[in-house]
mmCIF file of C-alpha atoms in Angstrom:
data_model
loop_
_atom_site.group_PDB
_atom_site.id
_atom_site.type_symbol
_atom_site.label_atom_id
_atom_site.label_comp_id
_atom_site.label_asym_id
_atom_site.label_seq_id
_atom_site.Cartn_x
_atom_site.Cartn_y
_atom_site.Cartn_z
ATOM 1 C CA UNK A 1 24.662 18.269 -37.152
ATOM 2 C CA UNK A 2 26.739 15.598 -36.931
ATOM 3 C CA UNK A 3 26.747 13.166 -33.854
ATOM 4 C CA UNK A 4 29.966 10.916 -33.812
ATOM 5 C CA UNK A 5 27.930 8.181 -31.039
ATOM 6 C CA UNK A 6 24.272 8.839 -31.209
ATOM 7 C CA UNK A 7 24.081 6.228 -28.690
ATOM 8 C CA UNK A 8 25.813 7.230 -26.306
ATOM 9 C CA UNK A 9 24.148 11.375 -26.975
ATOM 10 C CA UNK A 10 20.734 9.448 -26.410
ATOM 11 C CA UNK A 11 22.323 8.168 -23.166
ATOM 12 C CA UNK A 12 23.495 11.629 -22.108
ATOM 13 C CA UNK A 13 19.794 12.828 -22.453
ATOM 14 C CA UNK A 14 18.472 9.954 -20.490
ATOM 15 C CA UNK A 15 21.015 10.907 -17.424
ATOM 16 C CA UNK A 16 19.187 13.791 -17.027
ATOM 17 C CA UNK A 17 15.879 12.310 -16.369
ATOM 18 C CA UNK A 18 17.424 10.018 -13.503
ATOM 19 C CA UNK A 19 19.906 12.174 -12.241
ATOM 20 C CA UNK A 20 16.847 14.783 -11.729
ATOM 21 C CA UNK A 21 15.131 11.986 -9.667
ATOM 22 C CA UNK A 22 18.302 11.176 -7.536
ATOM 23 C CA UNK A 23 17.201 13.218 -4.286
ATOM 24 C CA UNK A 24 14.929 12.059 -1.689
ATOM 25 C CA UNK A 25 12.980 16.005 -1.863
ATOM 26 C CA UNK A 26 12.419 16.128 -5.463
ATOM 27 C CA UNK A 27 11.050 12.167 -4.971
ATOM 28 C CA UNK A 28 8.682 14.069 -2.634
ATOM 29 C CA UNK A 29 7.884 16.960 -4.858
ATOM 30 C CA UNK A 30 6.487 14.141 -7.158
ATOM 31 C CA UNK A 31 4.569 12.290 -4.530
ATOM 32 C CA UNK A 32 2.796 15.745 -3.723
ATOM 33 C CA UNK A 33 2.252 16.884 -7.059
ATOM 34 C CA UNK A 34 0.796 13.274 -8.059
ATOM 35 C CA UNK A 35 -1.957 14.636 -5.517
ATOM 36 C CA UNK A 36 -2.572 17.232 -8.060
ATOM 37 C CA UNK A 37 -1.007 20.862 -8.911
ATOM 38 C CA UNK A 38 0.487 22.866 -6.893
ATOM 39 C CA UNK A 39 2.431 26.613 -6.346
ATOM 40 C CA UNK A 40 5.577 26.773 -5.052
ATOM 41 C CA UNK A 41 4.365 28.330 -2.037
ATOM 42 C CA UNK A 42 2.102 25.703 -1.176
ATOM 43 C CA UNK A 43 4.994 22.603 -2.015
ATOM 44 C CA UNK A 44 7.065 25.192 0.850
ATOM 45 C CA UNK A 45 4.531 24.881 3.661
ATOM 46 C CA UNK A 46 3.574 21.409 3.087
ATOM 47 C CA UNK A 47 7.409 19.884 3.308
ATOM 48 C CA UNK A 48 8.645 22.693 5.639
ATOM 49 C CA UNK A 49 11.022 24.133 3.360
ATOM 50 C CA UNK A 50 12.178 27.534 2.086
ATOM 51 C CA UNK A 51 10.501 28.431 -0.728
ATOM 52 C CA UNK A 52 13.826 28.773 -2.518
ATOM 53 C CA UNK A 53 14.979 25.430 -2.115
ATOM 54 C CA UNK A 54 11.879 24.017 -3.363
ATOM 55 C CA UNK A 55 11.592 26.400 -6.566
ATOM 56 C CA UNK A 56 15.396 25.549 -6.901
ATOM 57 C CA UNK A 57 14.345 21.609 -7.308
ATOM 58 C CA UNK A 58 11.368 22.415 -9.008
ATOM 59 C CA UNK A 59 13.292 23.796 -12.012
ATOM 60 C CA UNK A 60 15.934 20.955 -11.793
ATOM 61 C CA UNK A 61 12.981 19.098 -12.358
ATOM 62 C CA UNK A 62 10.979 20.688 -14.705
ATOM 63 C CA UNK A 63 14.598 20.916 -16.660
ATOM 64 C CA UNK A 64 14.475 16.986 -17.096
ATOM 65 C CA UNK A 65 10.999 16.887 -18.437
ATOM 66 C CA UNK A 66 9.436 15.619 -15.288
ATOM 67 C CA UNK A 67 7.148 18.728 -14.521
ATOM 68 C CA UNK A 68 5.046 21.566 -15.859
ATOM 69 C CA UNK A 69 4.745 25.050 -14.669
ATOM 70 C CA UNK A 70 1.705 27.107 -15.755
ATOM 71 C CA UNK A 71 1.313 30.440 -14.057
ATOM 72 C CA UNK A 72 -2.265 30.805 -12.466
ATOM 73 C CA UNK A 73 -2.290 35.397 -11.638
ATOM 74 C CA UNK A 74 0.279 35.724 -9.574
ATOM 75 C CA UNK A 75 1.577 31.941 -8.609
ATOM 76 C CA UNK A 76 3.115 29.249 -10.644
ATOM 77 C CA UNK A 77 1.491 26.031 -10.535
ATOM 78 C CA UNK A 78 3.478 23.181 -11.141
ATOM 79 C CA UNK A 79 2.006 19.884 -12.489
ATOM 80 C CA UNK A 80 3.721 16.200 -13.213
ATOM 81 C CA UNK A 81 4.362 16.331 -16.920
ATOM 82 C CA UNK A 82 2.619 12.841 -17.641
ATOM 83 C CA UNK A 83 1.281 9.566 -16.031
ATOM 84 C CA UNK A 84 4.508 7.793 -17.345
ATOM 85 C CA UNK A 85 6.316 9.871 -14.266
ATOM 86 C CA UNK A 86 4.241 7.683 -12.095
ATOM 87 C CA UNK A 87 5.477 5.024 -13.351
ATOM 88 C CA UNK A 88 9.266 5.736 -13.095
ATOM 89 C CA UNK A 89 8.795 6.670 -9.661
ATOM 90 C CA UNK A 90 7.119 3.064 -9.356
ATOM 91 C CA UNK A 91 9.921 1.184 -10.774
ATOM 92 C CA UNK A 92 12.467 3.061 -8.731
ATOM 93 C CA UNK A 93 10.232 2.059 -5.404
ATOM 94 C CA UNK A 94 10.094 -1.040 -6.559
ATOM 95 C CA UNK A 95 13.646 -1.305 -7.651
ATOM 96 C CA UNK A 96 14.545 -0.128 -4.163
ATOM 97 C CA UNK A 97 12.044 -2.820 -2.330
ATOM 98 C CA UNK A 98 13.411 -5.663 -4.058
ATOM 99 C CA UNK A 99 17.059 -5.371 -4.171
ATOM 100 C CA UNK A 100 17.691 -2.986 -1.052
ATOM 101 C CA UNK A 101 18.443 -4.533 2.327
ATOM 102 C CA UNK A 102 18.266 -0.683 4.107
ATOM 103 C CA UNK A 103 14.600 -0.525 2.364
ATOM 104 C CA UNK A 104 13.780 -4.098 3.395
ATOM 105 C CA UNK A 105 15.020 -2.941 7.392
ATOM 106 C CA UNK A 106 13.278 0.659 7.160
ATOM 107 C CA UNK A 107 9.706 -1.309 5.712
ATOM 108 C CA UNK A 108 10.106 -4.235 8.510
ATOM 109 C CA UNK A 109 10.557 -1.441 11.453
ATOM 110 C CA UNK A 110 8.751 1.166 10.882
ATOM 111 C CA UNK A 111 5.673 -0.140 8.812
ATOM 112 C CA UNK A 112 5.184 -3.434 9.321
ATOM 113 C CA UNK A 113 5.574 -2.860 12.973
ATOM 114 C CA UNK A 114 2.877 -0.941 12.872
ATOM 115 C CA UNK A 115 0.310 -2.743 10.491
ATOM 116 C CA UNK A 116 1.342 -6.500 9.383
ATOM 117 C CA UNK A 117 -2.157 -7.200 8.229
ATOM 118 C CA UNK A 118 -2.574 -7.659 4.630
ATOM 119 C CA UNK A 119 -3.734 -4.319 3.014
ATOM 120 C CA UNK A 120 -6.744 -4.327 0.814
ATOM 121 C CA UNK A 121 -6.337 -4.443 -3.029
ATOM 122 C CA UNK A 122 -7.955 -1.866 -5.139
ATOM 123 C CA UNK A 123 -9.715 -4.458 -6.817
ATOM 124 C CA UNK A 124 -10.856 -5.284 -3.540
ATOM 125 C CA UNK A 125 -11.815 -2.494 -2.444
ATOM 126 C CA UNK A 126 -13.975 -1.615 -5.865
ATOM 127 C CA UNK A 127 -16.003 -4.696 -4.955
ATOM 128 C CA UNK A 128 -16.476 -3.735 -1.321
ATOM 129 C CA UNK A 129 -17.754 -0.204 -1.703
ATOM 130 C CA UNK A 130 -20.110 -1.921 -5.048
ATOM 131 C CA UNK A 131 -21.858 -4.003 -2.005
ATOM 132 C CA UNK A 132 -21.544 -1.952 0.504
ATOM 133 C CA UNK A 133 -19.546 -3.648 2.666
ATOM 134 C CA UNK A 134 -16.768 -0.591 4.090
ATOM 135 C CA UNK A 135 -16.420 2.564 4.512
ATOM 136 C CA UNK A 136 -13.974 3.961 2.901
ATOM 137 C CA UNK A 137 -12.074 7.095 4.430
ATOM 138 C CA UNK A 138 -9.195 9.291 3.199
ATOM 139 C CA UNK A 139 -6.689 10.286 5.724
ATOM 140 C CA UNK A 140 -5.268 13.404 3.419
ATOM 141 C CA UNK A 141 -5.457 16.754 4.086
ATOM 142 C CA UNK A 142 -8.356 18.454 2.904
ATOM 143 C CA UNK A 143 -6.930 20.078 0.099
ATOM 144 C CA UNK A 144 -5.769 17.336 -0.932
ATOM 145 C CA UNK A 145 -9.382 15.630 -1.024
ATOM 146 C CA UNK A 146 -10.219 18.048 -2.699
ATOM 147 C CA UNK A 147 -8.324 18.036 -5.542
ATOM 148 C CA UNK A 148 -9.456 14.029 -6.578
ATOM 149 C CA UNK A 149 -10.383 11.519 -4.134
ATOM 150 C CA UNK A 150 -11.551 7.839 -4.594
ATOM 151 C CA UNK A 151 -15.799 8.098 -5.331
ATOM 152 C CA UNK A 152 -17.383 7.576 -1.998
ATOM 153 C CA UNK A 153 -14.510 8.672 -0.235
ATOM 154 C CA UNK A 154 -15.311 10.600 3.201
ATOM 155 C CA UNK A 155 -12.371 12.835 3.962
ATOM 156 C CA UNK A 156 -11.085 12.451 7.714
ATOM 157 C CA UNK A 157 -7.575 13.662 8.489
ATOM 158 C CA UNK A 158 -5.400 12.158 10.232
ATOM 159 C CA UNK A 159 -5.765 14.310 13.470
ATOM 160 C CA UNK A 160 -9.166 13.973 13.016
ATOM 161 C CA UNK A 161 -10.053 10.337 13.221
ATOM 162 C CA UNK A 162 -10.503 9.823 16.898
ATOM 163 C CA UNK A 163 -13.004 12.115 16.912
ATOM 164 C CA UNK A 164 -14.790 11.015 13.527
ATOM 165 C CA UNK A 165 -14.543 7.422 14.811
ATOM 166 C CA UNK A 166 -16.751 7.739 17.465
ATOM 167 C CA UNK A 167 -20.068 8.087 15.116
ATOM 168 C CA UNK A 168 -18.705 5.279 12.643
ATOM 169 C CA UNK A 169 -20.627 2.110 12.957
ATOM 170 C CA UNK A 170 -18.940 -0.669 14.645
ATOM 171 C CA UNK A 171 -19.429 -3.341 13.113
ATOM 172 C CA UNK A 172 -18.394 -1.707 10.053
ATOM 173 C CA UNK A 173 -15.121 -2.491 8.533
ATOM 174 C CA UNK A 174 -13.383 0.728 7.491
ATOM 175 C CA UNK A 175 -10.370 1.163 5.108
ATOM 176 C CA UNK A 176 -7.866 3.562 5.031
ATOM 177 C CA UNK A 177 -5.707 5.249 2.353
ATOM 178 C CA UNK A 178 -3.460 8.395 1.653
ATOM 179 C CA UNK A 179 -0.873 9.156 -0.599
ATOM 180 C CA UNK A 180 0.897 6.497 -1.219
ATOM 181 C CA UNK A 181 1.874 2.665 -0.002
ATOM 182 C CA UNK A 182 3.794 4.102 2.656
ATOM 183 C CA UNK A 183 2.388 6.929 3.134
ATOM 184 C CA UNK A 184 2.580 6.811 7.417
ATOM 185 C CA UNK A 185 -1.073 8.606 7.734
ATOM 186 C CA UNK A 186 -3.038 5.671 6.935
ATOM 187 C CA UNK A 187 -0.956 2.933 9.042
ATOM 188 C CA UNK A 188 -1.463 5.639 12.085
ATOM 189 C CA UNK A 189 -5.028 6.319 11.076
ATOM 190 C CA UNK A 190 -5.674 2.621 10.776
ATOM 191 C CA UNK A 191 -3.592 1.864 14.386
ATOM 192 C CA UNK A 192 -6.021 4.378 16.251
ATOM 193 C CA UNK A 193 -8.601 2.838 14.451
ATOM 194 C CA UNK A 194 -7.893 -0.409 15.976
ATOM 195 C CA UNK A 195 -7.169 0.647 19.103
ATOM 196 C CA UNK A 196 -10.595 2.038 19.655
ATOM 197 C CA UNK A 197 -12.596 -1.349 18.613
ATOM 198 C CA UNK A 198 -13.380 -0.760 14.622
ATOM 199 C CA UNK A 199 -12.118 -3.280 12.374
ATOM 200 C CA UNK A 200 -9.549 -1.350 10.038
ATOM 201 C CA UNK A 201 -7.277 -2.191 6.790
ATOM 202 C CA UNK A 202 -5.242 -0.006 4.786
ATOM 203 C CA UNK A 203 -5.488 0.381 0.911
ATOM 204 C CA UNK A 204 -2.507 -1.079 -0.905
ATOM 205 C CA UNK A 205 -1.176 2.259 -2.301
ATOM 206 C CA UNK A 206 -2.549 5.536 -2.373
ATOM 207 C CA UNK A 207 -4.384 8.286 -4.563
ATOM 208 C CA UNK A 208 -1.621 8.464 -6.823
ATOM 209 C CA UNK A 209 -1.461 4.728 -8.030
ATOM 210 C CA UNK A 210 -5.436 4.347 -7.834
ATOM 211 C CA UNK A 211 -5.025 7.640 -10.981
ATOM 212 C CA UNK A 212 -2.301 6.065 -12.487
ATOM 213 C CA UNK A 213 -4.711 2.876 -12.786
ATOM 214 C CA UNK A 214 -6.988 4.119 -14.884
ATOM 215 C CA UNK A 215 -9.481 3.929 -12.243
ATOM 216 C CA UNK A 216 -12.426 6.791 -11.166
ATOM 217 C CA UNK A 217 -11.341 9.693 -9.522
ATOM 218 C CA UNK A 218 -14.322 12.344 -8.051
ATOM 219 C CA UNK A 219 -13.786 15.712 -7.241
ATOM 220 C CA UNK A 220 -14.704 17.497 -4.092
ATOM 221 C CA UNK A 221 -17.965 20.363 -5.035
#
């Protein structure tokens, strides 16, 4: 066959990819399935939507390459195809933070309102848990935790953390993360935190990026 521009045809395919990740749902799809695989069902109840709309972006998705579907008895389980879709979404976020006045506005207001201190770096946090020096806690749901977690991890969800924090030791600086930098979990886990006395930080990103990085993941038993 015969292609008068292949240029331009290569373009066409590329078009797909990004106009597949040009809605703010299917951008959350990814951010949930970057948390590991899930069935349609599941993607329904955790954003609050009708389980045709999500298998409707699913497929728009999964069209463009971005995810996998393997059927597990009765459900489909969709996966991201590959780390490199963690990385597009990254460059788009990033994109977005650096040139976007409307992200700069939304990040100022509604994060940094609520946590200006200077989150911990994962490299930071590696050496912190090596000494001993945190504990580290992950704000996700449980089946989330369940699915991969940072080693040494203690799952606490969000609703949960008053509770949790009254056993945690004082004097013990705790860190926070969930599913990604601005994920809203771990800035309100790590405001109650606060509030109550502990000293409290947030992770820089989330589970996603801390995969992405090569870095150890553990699985719950």
């Amino acid at each position: 066959m015969s292609i008068r521009n292949p240029k331009l045809a290569l373009y066409e395919q590329f078009a797909i990819v990004a106009k597949a990740l040009g809605n703010p749902l299917r951008l959350e799809l990814i951010e949930h399935l970057a948390q590991g695989s899930r069935s349609v069902e599941a993607l329904a109840a955790k954003l609050g939507q009708p389980i045709a709309n999500i298998s409707q972006h699913l497929q728009a998705l999964r069209r463009a390459g971005i995810v996998s579907a393997e059927r597990d008895g009765k459900y489909v389980r969709y996966s991201l195809s590959d780390a490199s879709v963690l990385s597009a979404f990254a460059a788009v976020r990033g994109i977005a933070e650096r040139q976007l006045a409307d992200v700069d506005r939304i990040v100022r207001d509604c994060f940094e309102a609520r946590d200006d201190i200077q989150p911990v770096t994962r490299g930071e946090l590696q050496a912190l848990m090596r000494d001993g020096l945190v504990t580290l806690i992950d704000v996700r749901p449980p089946d989330e935790f369940a699915l991969g977690h940072v080693p040494g991890a203690v799952n606490v969800p969000l609703g949960e953390v008053k509770v949790w924090s009254h056993g945690a030791d004082p004097g013990r600086e705790i860190v926070a993360y969930c599913r990604g930098p601005w994920c809203v979990m771990s800035f309100e886990a790590v405001a109650a935190l606060r509030s109550l006395g502990h000293s409290a930080r947030r992770l820089e990103d989330g589970m996603p990026e801390w995969k992405a990085a090569g870095l150890p993941v553990e699985m719950a038993a």
